[in-house]
Short mmCIF file of N, CA and C in Angstrom, two decimals:
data_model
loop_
_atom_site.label_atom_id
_atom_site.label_comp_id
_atom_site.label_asym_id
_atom_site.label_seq_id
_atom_site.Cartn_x
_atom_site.Cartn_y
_atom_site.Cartn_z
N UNK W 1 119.70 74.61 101.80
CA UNK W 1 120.05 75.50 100.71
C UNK W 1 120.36 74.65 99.47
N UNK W 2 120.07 74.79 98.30
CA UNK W 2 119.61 74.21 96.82
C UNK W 2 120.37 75.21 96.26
N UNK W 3 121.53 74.55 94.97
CA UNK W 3 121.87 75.62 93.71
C UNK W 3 121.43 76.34 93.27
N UNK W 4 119.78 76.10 93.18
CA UNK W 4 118.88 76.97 92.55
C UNK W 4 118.34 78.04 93.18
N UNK W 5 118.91 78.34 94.41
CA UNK W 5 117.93 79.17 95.43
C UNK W 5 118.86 80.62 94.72
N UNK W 6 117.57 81.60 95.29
CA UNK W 6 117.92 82.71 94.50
C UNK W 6 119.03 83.31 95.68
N UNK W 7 119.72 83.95 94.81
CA UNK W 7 121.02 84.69 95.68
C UNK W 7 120.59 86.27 96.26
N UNK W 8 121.02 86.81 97.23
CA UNK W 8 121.00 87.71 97.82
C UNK W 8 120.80 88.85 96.72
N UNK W 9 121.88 89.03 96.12
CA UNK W 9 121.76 90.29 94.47
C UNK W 9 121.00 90.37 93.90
N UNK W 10 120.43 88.80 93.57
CA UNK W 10 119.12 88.65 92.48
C UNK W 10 117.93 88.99 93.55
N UNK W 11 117.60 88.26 94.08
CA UNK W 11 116.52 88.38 95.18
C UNK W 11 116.25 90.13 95.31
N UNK W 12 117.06 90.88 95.50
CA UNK W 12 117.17 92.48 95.79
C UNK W 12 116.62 93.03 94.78
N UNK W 13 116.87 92.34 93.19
CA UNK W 13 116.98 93.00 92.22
C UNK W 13 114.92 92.99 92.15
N UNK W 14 114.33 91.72 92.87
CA UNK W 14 113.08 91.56 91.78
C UNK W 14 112.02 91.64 92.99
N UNK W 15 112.81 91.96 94.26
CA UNK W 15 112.13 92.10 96.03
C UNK W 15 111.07 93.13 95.52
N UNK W 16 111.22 93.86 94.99
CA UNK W 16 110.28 95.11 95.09
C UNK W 16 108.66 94.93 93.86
N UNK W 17 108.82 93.94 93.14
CA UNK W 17 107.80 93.26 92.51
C UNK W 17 107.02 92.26 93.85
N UNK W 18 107.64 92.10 94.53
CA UNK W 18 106.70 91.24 95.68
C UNK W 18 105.82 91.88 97.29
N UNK W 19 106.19 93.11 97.20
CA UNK W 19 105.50 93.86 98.33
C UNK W 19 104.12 93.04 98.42
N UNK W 20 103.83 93.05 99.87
CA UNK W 20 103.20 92.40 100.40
C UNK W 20 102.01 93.67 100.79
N UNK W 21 100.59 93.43 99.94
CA UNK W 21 99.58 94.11 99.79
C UNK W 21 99.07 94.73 101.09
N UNK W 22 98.60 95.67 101.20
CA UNK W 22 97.75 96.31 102.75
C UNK W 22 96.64 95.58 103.42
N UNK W 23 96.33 94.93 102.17
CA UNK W 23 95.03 94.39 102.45
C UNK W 23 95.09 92.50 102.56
N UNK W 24 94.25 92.10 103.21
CA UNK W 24 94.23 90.50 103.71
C UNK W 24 94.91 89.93 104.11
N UNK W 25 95.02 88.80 104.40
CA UNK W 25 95.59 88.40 105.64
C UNK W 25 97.46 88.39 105.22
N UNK W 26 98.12 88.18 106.59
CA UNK W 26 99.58 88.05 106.33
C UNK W 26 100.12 87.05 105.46
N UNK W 27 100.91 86.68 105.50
CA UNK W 27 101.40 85.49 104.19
C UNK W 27 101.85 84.18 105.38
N UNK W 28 101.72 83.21 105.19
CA UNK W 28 102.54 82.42 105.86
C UNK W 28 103.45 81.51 105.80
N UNK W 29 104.12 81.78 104.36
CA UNK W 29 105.09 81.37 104.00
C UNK W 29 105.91 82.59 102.93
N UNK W 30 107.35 83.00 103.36
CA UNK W 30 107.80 84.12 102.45
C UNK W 30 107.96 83.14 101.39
N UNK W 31 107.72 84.99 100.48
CA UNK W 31 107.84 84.65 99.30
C UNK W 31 108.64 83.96 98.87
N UNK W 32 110.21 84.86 99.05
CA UNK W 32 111.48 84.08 98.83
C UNK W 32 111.62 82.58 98.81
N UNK W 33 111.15 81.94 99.69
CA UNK W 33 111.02 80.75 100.10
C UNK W 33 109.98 80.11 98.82
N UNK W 34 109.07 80.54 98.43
CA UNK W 34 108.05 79.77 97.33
C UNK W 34 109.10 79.91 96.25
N UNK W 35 109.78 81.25 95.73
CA UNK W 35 110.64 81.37 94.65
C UNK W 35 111.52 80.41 94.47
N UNK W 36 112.15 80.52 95.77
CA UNK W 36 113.20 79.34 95.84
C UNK W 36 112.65 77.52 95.26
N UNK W 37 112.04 77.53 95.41
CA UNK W 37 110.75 76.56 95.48
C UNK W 37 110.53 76.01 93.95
N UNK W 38 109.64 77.57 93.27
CA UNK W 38 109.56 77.47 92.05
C UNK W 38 110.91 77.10 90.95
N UNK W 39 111.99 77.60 91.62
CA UNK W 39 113.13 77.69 90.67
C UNK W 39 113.51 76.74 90.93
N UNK W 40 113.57 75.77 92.28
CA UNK W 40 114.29 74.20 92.16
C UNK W 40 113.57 73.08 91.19
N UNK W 41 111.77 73.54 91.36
CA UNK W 41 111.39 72.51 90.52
C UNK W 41 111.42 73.21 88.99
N UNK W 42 112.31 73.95 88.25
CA UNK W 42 112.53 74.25 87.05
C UNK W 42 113.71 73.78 87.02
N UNK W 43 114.34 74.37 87.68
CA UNK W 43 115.33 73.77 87.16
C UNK W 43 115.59 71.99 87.45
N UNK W 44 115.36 71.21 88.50
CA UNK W 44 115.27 69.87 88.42
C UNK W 44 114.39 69.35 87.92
N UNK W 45 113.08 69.44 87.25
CA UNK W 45 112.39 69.00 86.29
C UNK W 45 111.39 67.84 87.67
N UNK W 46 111.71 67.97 88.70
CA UNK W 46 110.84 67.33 89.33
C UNK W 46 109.12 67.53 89.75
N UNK W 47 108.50 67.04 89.45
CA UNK W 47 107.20 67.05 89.94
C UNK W 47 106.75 67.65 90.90
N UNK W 48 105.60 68.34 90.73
CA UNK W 48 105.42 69.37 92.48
C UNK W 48 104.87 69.04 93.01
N UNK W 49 104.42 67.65 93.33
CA UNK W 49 104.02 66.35 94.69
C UNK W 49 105.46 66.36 94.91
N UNK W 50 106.75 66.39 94.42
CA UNK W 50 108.25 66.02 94.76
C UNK W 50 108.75 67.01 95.30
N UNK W 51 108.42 68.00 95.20
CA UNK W 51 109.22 68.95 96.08
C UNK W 51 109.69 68.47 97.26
N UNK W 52 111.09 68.89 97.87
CA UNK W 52 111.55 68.94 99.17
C UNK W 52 110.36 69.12 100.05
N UNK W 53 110.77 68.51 101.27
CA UNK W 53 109.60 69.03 102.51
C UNK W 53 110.25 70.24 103.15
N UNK W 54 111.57 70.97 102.75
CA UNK W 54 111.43 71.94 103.23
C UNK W 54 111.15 73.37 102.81
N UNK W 55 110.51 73.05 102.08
CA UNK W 55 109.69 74.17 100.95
C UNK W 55 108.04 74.29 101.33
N UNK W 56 107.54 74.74 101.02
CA UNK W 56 106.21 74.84 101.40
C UNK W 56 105.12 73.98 100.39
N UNK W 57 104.17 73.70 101.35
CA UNK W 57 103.56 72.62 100.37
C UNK W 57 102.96 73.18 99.11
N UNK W 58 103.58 71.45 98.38
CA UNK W 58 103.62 71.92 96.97
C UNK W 58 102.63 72.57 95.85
N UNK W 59 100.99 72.59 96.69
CA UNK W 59 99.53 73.38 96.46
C UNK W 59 99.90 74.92 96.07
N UNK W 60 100.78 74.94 97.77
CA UNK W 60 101.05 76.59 97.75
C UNK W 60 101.72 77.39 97.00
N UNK W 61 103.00 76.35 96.27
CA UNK W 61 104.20 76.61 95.65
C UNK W 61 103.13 76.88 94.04
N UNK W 62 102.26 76.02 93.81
CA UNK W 62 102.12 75.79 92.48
C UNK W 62 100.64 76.98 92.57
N UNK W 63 99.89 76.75 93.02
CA UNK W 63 98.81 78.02 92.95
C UNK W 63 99.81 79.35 93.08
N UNK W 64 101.03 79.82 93.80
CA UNK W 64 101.61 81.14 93.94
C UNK W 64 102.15 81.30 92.46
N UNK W 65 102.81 80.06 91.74
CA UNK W 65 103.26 80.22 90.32
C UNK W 65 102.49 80.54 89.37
N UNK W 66 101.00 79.87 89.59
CA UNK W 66 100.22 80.05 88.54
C UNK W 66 99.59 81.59 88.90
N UNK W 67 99.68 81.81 89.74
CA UNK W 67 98.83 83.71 89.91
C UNK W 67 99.94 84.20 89.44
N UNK W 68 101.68 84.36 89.75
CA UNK W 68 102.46 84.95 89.54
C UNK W 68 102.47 85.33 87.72
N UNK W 69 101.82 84.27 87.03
CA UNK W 69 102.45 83.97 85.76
C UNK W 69 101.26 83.76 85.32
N UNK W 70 99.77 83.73 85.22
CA UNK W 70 98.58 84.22 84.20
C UNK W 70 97.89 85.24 84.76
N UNK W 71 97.42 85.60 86.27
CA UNK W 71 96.74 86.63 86.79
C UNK W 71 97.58 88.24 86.96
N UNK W 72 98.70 87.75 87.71
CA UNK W 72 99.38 89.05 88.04
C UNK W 72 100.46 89.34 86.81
N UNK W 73 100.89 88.91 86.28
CA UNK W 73 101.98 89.14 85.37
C UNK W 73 102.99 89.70 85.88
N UNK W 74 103.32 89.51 86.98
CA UNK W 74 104.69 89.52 87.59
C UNK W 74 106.15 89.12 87.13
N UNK W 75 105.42 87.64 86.69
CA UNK W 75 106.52 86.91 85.90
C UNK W 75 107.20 87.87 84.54
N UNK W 76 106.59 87.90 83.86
CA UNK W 76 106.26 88.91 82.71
C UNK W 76 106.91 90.42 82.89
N UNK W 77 106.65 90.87 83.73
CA UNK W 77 107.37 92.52 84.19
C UNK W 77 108.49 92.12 84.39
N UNK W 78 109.27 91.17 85.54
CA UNK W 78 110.60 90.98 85.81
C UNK W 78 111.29 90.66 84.62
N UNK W 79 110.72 89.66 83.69
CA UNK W 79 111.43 89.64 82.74
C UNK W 79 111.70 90.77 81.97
N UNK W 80 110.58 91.40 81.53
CA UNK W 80 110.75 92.53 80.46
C UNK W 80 111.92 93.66 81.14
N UNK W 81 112.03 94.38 82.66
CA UNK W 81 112.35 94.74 83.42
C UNK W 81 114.26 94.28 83.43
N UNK W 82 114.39 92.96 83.58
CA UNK W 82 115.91 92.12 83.35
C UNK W 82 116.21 92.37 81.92
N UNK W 83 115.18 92.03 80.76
CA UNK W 83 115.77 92.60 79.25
C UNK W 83 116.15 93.91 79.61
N UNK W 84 115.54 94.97 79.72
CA UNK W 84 115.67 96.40 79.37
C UNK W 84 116.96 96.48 80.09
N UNK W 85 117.38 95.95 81.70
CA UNK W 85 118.36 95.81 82.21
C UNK W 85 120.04 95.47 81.37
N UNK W 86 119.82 94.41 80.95
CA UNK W 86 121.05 93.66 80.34
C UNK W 86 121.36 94.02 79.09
N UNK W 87 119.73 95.20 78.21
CA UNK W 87 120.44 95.73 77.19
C UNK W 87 121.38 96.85 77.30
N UNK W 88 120.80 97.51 78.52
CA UNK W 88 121.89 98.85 79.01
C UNK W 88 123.03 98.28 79.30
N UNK W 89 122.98 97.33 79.91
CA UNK W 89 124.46 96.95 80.44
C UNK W 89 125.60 96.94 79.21
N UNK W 90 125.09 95.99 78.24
CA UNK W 90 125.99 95.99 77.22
C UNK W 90 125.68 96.99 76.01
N UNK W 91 125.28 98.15 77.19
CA UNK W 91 125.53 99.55 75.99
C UNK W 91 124.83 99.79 74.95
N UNK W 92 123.41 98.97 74.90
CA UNK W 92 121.95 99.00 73.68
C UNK W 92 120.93 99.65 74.42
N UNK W 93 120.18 100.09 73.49
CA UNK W 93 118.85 100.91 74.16
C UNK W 93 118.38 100.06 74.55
N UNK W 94 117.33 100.55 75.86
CA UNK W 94 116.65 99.68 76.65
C UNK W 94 115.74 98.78 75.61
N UNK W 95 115.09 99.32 74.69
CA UNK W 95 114.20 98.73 73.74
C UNK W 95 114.99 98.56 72.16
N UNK W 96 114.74 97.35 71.20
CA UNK W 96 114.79 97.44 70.27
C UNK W 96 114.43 98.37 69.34
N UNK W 97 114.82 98.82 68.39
CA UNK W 97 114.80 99.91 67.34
C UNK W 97 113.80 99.13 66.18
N UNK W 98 114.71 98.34 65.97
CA UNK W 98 114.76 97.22 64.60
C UNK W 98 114.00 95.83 64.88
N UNK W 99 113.24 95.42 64.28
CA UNK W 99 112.99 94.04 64.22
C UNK W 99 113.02 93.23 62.73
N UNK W 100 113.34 92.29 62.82
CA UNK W 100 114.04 91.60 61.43
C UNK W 100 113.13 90.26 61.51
N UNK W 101 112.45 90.39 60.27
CA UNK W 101 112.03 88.34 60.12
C UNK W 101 112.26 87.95 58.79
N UNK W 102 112.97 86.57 58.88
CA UNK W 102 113.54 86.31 57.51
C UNK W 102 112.30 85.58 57.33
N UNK W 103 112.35 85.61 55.81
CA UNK W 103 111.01 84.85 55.03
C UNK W 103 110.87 83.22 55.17
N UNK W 104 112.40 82.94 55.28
CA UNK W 104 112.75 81.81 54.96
C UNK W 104 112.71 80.72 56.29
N UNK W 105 112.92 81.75 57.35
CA UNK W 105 112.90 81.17 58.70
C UNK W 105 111.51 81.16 59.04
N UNK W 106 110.55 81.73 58.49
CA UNK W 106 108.77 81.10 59.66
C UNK W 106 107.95 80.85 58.56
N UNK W 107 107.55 79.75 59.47
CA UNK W 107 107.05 78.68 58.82
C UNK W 107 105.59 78.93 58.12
N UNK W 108 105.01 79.10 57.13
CA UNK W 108 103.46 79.20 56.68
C UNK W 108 103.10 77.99 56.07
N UNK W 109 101.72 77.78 56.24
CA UNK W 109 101.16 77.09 55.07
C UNK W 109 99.98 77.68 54.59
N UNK W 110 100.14 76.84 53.40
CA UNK W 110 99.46 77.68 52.54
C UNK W 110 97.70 77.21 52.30
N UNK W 111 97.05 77.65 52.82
CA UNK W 111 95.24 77.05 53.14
C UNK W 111 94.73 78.23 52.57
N UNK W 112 93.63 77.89 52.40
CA UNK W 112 92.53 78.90 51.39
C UNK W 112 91.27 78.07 50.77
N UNK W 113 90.53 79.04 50.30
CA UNK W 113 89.36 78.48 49.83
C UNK W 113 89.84 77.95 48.41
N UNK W 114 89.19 76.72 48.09
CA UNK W 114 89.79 75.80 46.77
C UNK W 114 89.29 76.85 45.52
N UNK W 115 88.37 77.67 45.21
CA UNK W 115 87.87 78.34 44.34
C UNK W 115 89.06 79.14 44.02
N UNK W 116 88.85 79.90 45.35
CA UNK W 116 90.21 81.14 45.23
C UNK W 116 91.49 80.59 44.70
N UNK W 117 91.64 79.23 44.75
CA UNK W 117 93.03 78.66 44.32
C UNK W 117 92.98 78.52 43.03
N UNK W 118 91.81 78.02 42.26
CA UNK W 118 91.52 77.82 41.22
C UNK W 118 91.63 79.26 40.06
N UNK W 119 90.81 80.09 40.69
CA UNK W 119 90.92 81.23 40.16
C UNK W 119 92.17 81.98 39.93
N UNK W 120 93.09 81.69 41.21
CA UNK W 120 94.40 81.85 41.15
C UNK W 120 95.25 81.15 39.79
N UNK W 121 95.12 80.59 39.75
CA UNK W 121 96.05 79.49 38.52
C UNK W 121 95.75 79.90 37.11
N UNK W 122 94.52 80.55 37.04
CA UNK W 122 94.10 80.94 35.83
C UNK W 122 94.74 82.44 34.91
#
């Protein structure tokens, strides 16, 4: 057991994003166990040839992350799913109302055709 392993509460909260499909073969390593997996090498910054050996090999760990997070968008739902969560909690609509961008805070530059610049100045 690792700091990083997901806890019983959390695990419950995101179990139901992982149902295990009707179709093809069984799994042979739980999920939980790859999660656990994924979240030690985030949070320790170690390499996934480094993973623990008692995690599943690190092929499996890293192909399950990469479907989780460009094919299935799993990753992506739990999160959006935990926002809408934690805005109710502290008593905000699930979704933003308002969005705000200061001018001053993002960054542009300024490119264009040299004519158009020229013409500009005139």
């Amino acid at each position: 057991m690792y700091p990083s392993d997901i806890s019983d509460k959390e695990w419950k909260t995101i179990e139901p994003y992982f149902e295990p499909k009707k179709t093809g073969r069984p799994r042979k390593y739980s999920i939980r166990t790859i999660i656990n997996a994924i979240r030690y090498m985030m949070r320790t910054g170690c390499q996934w040839r480094q993973l623990p050996k008692d995690f599943p090999p690190w092929k499996t760990v890293y192909s399950c992350n990469s479907r989780l997070k460009k094919k299935s968008g799993i990753w992506q739902e739990i999160h959006d799913f935990l926002v809408k969560k934690v805005r109710e909690m502290i008593g905000k609509n699930k979704t933003p109302s308002v969005g705000i961008i200061d001018s001053q805070s993002v960054k542009t530059t300024q490119k264009g055709d040299p004519e158009d610049m020229m013409l500009a100045k005139k």
